Coordinates of C-alpha atoms and ligand atoms in Angstrom, one line a residue:
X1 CA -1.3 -0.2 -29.0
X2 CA 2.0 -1.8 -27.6
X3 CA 4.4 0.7 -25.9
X4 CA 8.1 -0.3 -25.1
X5 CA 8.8 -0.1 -21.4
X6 CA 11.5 1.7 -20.4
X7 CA 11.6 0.6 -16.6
X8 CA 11.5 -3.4 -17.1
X9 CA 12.7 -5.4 -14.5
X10 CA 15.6 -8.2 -15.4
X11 CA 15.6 -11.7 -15.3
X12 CA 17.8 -11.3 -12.1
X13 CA 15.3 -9.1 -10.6
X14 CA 12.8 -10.9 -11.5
X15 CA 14.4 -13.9 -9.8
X16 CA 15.3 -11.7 -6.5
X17 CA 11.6 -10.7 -6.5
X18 CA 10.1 -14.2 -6.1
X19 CA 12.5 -15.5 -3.8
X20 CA 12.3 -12.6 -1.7
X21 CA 8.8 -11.1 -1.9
X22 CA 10.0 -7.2 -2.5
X23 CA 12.6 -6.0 -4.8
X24 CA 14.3 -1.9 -4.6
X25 CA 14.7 0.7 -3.3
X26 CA 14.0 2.5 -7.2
X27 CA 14.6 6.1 -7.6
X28 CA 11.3 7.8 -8.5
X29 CA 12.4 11.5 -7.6
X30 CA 15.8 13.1 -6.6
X31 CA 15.7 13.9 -3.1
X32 CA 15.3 18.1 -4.2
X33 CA 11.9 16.9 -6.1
X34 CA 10.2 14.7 -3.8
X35 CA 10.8 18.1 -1.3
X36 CA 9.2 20.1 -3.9
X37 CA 6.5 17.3 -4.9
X38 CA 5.6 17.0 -1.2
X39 CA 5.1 20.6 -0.5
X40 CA 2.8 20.9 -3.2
X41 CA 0.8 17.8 -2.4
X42 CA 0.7 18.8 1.2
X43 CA -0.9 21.9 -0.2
X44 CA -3.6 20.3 -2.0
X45 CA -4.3 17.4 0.4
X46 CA -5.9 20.4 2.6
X47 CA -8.3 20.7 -0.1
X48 CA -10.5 18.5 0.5
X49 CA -13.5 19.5 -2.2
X50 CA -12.8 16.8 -4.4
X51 CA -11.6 14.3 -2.0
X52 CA -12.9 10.6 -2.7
X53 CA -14.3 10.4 1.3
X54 CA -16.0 12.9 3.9
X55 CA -15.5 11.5 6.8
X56 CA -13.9 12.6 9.8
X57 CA -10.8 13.6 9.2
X58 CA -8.7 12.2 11.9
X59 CA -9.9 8.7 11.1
X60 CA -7.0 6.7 9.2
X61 CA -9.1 5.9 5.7
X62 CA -10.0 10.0 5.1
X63 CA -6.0 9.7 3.8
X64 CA -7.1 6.8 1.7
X65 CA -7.2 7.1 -2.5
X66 CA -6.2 10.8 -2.5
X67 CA -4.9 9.7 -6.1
X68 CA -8.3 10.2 -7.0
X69 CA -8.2 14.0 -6.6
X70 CA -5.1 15.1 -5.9
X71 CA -3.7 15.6 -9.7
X72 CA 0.2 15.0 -8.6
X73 CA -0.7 11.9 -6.8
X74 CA -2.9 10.9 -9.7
X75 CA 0.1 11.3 -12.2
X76 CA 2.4 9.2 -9.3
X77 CA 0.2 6.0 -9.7
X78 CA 0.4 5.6 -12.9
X79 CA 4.8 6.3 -13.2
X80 CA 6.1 4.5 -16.1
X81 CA 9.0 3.7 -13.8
X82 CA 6.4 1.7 -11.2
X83 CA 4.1 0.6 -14.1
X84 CA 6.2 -0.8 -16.3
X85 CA 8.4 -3.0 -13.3
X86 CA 4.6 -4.2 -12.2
X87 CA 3.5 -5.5 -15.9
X88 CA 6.7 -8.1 -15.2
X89 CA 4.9 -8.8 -11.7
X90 CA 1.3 -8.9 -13.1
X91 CA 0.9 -9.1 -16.2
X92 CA -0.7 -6.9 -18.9
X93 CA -3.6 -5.5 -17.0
X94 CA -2.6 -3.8 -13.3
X95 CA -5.1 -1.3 -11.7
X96 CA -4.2 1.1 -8.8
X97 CA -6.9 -0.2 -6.2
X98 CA -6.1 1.6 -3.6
X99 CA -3.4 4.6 -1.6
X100 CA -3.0 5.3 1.9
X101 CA -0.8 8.2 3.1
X102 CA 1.4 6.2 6.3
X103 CA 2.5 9.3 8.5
X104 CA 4.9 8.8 11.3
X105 CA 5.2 12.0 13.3
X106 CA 8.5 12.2 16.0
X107 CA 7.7 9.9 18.6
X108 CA 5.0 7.2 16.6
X109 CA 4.7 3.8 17.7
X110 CA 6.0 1.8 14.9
X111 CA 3.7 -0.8 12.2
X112 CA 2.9 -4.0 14.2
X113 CA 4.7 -6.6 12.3
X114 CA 1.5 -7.6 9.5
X115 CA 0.7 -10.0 6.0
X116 CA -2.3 -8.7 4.0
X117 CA -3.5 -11.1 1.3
X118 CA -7.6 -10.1 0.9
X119 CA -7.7 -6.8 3.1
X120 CA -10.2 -8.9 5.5
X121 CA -8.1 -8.1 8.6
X122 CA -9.5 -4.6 9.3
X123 CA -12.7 -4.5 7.4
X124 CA -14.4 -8.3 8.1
X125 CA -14.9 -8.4 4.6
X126 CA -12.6 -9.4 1.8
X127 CA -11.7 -6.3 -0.2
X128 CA -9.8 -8.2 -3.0
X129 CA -10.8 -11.3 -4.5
X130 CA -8.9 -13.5 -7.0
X131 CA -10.3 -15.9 -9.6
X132 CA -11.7 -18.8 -8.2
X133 CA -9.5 -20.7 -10.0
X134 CA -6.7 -19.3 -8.5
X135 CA -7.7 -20.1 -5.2
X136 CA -10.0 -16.4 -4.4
X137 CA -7.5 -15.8 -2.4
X138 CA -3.3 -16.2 -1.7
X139 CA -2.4 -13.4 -4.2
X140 CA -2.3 -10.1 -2.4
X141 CA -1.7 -7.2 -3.7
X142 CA 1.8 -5.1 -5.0
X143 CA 2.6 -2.3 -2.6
X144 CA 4.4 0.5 -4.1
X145 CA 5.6 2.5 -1.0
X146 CA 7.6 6.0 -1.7
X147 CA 8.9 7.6 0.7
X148 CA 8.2 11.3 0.7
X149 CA 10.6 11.8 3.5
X150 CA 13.9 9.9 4.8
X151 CA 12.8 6.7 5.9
X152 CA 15.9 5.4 8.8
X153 CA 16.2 3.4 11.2
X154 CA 15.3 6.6 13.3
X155 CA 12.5 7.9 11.5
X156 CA 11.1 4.8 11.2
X157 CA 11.7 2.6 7.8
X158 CA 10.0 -0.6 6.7
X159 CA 11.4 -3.9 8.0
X160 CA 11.2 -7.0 5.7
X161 CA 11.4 -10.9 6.8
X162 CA 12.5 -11.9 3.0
X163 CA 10.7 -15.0 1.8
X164 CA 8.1 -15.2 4.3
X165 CA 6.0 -13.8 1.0
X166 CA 4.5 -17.4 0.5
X167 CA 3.1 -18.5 3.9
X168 CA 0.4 -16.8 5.6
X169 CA 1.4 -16.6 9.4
X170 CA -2.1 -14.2 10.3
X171 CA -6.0 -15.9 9.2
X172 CA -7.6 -12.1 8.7
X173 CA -10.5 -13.5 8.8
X174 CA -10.9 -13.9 12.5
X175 CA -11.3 -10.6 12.8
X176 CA -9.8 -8.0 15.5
X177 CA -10.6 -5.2 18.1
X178 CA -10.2 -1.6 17.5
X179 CA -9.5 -0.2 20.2
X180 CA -7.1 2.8 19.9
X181 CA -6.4 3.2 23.6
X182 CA -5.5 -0.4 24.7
X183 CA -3.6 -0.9 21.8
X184 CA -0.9 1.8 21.0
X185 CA 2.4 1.7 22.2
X186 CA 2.2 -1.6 23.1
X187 CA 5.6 -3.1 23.8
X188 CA 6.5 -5.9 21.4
X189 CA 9.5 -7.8 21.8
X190 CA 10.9 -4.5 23.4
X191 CA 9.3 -2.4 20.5
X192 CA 6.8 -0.1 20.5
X193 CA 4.2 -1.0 17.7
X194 CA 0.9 -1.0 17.0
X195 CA -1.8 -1.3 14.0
X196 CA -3.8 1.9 13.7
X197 CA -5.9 0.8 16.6
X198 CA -5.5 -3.0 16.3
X199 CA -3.0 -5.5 17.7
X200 CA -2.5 -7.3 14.7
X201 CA -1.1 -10.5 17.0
X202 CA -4.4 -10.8 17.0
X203 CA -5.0 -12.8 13.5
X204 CA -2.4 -14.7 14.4
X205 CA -3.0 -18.6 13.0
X206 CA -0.7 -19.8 16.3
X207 CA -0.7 -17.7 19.0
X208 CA 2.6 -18.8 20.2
X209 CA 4.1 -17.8 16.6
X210 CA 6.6 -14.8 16.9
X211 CA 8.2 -13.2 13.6
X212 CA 11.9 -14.1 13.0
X213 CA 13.2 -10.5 13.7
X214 CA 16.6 -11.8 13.7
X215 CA 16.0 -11.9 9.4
X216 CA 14.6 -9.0 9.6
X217 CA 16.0 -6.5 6.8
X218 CA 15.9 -2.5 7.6
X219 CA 14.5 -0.8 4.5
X220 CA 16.2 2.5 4.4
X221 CA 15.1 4.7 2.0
X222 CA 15.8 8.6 0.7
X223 CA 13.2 11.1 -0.3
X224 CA 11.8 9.6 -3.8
X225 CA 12.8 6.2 -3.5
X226 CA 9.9 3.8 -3.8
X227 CA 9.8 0.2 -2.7
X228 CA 7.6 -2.7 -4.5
X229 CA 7.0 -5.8 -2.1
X230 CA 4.2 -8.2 -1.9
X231 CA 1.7 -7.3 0.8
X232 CA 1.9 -11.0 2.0
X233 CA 5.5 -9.9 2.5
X234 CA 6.3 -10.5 6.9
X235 CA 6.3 -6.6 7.0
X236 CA 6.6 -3.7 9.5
X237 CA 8.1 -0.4 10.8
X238 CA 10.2 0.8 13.3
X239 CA 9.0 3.6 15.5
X240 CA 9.7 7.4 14.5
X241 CA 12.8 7.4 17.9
X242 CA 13.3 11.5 16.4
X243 CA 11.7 14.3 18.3
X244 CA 11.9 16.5 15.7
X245 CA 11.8 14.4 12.0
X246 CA 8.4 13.5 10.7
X247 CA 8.1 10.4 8.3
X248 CA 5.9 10.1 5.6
X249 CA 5.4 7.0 3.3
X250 CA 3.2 6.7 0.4
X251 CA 1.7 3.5 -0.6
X252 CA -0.3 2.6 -3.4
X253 CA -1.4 -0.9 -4.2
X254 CA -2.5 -2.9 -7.6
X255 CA -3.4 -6.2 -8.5
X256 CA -3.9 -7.9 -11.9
X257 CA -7.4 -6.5 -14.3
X258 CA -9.0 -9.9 -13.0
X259 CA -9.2 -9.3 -9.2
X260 CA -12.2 -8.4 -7.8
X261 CA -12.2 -5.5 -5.9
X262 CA -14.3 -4.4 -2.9
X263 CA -17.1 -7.0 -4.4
X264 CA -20.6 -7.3 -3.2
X265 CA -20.3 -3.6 -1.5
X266 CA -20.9 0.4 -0.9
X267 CA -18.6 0.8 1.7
X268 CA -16.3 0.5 3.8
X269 CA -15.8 -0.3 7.2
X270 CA -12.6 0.2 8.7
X271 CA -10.4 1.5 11.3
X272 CA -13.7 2.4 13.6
X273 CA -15.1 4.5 10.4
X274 CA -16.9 3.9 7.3
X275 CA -16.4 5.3 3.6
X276 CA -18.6 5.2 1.0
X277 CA -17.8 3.9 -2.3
X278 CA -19.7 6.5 -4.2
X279 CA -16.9 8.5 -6.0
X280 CA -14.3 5.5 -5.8
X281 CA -13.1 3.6 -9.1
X282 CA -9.6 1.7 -9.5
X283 CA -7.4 3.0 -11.9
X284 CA -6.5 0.8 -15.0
X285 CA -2.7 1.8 -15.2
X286 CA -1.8 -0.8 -17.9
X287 CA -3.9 -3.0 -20.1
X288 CA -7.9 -3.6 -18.9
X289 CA -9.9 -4.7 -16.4
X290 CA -11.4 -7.7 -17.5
X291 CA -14.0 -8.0 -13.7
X292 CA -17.2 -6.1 -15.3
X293 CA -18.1 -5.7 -11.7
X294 CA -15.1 -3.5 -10.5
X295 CA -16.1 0.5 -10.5
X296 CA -13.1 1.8 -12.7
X297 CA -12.4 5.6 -13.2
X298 CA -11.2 7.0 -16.1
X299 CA -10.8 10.2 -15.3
X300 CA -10.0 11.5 -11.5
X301 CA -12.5 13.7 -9.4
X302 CA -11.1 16.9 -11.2
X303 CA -12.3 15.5 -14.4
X304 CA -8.3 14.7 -15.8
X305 CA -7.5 11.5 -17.5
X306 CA -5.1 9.2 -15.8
X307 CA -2.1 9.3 -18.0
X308 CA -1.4 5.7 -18.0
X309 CA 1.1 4.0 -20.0
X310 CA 0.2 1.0 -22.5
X311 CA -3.5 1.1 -22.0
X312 CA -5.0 -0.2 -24.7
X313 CA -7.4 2.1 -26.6
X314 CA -10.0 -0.7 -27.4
Ligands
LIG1 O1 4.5 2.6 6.5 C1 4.4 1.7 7.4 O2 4.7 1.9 8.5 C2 3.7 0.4 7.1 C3 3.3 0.3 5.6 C4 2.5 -0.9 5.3 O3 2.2 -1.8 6.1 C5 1.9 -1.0 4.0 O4 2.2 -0.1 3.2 O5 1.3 -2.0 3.7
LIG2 FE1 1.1 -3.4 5.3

């Protein structure tokens, strides 16, 4: 079955992306639907019958792959306008792995400065792995991040070092603390950041190393706007400075049909709790998945298809 895409990026784009390691902001929703889209979701998100993961709910990972139940968030993930840029990043065959809801309520700390390549860092085991061939490794994943609310430089929006993309400055494999206490609100270079729990300076490869904020780009971003950037992207957020605003991002994150995901595993360990992987699958959102060891859903917890676009039928 071949589809055309509507949402394909240029040549220039194309170009922009690898130099720079994100490319956007793309408009998803007008400002009026992501308000309507949010209150609904907000709605259902309480719900937590179908939800992928029963675990205590203030631990960071219960937010984690609500697109697996939560039918608006289901339909998000697979978006002709995100799918159809990410076949030109990818290839073919892209599966939804994984989505994390990112709140920042007035007065957060903000994302501790971060590159993500096999999702090591938090869980001591590799959560993505790439074709041997191709190293196992050094291919991260595509973030999609959408904000659901303004993202500024008061609320708290993603900051970019552009190019950094091709040089891992963090080993994740060395593995860090969690300890929620000593390490929020820790003043970094005058900002207050932190890592759900972790001080992410922690992985650093040389301790000495401090990111280039002086390149650092300010991602602001309206309600419905999404982002794509490469997770091995220098990235992080400023801190919510409002008293009154809340900020909400989005993410979800795919890699090609031949990545490995979560291998060798029932669960996972993160962020001082553990999820079993019972009820996940990733979601094929274009083409296959060619790793007969990856759980794949079809359908999400409610039993509805994920309406993807160009998925072959064979
Ligand atoms: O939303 C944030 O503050 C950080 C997002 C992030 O690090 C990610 O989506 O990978
Ligand atoms: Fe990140």
């Amino acid at each position: 079955m071949t589809t055309t895409r509507q949402f394909k990026l240029s040549e220039k784009e194309q170009q922009d992306f690898d130099r720079n390691g994100f490319i956007g902001p793309f408009t998803l929703y007008s400002p009026e639907e992501m308000k309507a889209i949010h209150k609904k979701v907000r709605a259902s998100l309480l719900n937590r019958d179908y939800a992928p993961y029963q675990t205590a709910l203030e631990s960071t990972i219960a937010n984690y792959d609500r697109h697996l139940d939560v039918s608006l968030l289901s339909e998000h993930v697979c978006r002709a306008e995100i799918v159809d840029r990410l076949v030109d990043i990818l290839g073919e065959d892209v599966l939804c792995w994984r989505s994390e809801f990112i709140p920042k309520p007035p007065g957060a700390e903000g994302t501790d400065w971060h590159q993500a390549d096999t999702f090591e860092h938090a869980s001591g085991q590799p959560q993505l792995v790439w074709p041997e061939e191709e190293g196992g490794g050094a291919g991260g994943t595509i973030n999609v991040w959408t904000a659901f609310t303004e993202a500024t430089e008061r609320t708290g929006c993603l900051m970019f070092v552009p190019g950094t993309h091709k040089q891992m400055y963090y080993d994740e494999s060395k593995g860090m603390e969690w300890d929620p206490e000593k390490n929020a609100n820790v003043l970094k270079e005058g900002t207050r950041r932190g890592f759900n729990g972790y001080d992410y300076r922690a992985l650093q490869k040389d301790p000495h190393w401090k990111p280039d904020e002086s390149r650092a780009v300010n991602m602001v971003m309206k309600p419905g706007e999404f982002i794509v950037f490469r997770s091995t992207l220098l990235h992080a957020s400023k801190p919510n400075s409002t008293t009154d605003i809340p900020r909400l991002g989005y993410v979800a994150r795919y890699v090609p049909g031949r990545v490995k995901v979560y291998p060798d595993t029932d669960v996972v360990k993160e962020f001082g709790s553990e999820i079993s992987l019972e009820r996940y699958g990733t979601v094929v959102v274009s083409g296959k998945n060619r790793q007969p060891t990856n759980r794949v859903r079809n359908t999400n917890l409610r039993g509805e298809p994920f309406k993807a676009t160009g998925v072959s039928l064979q």
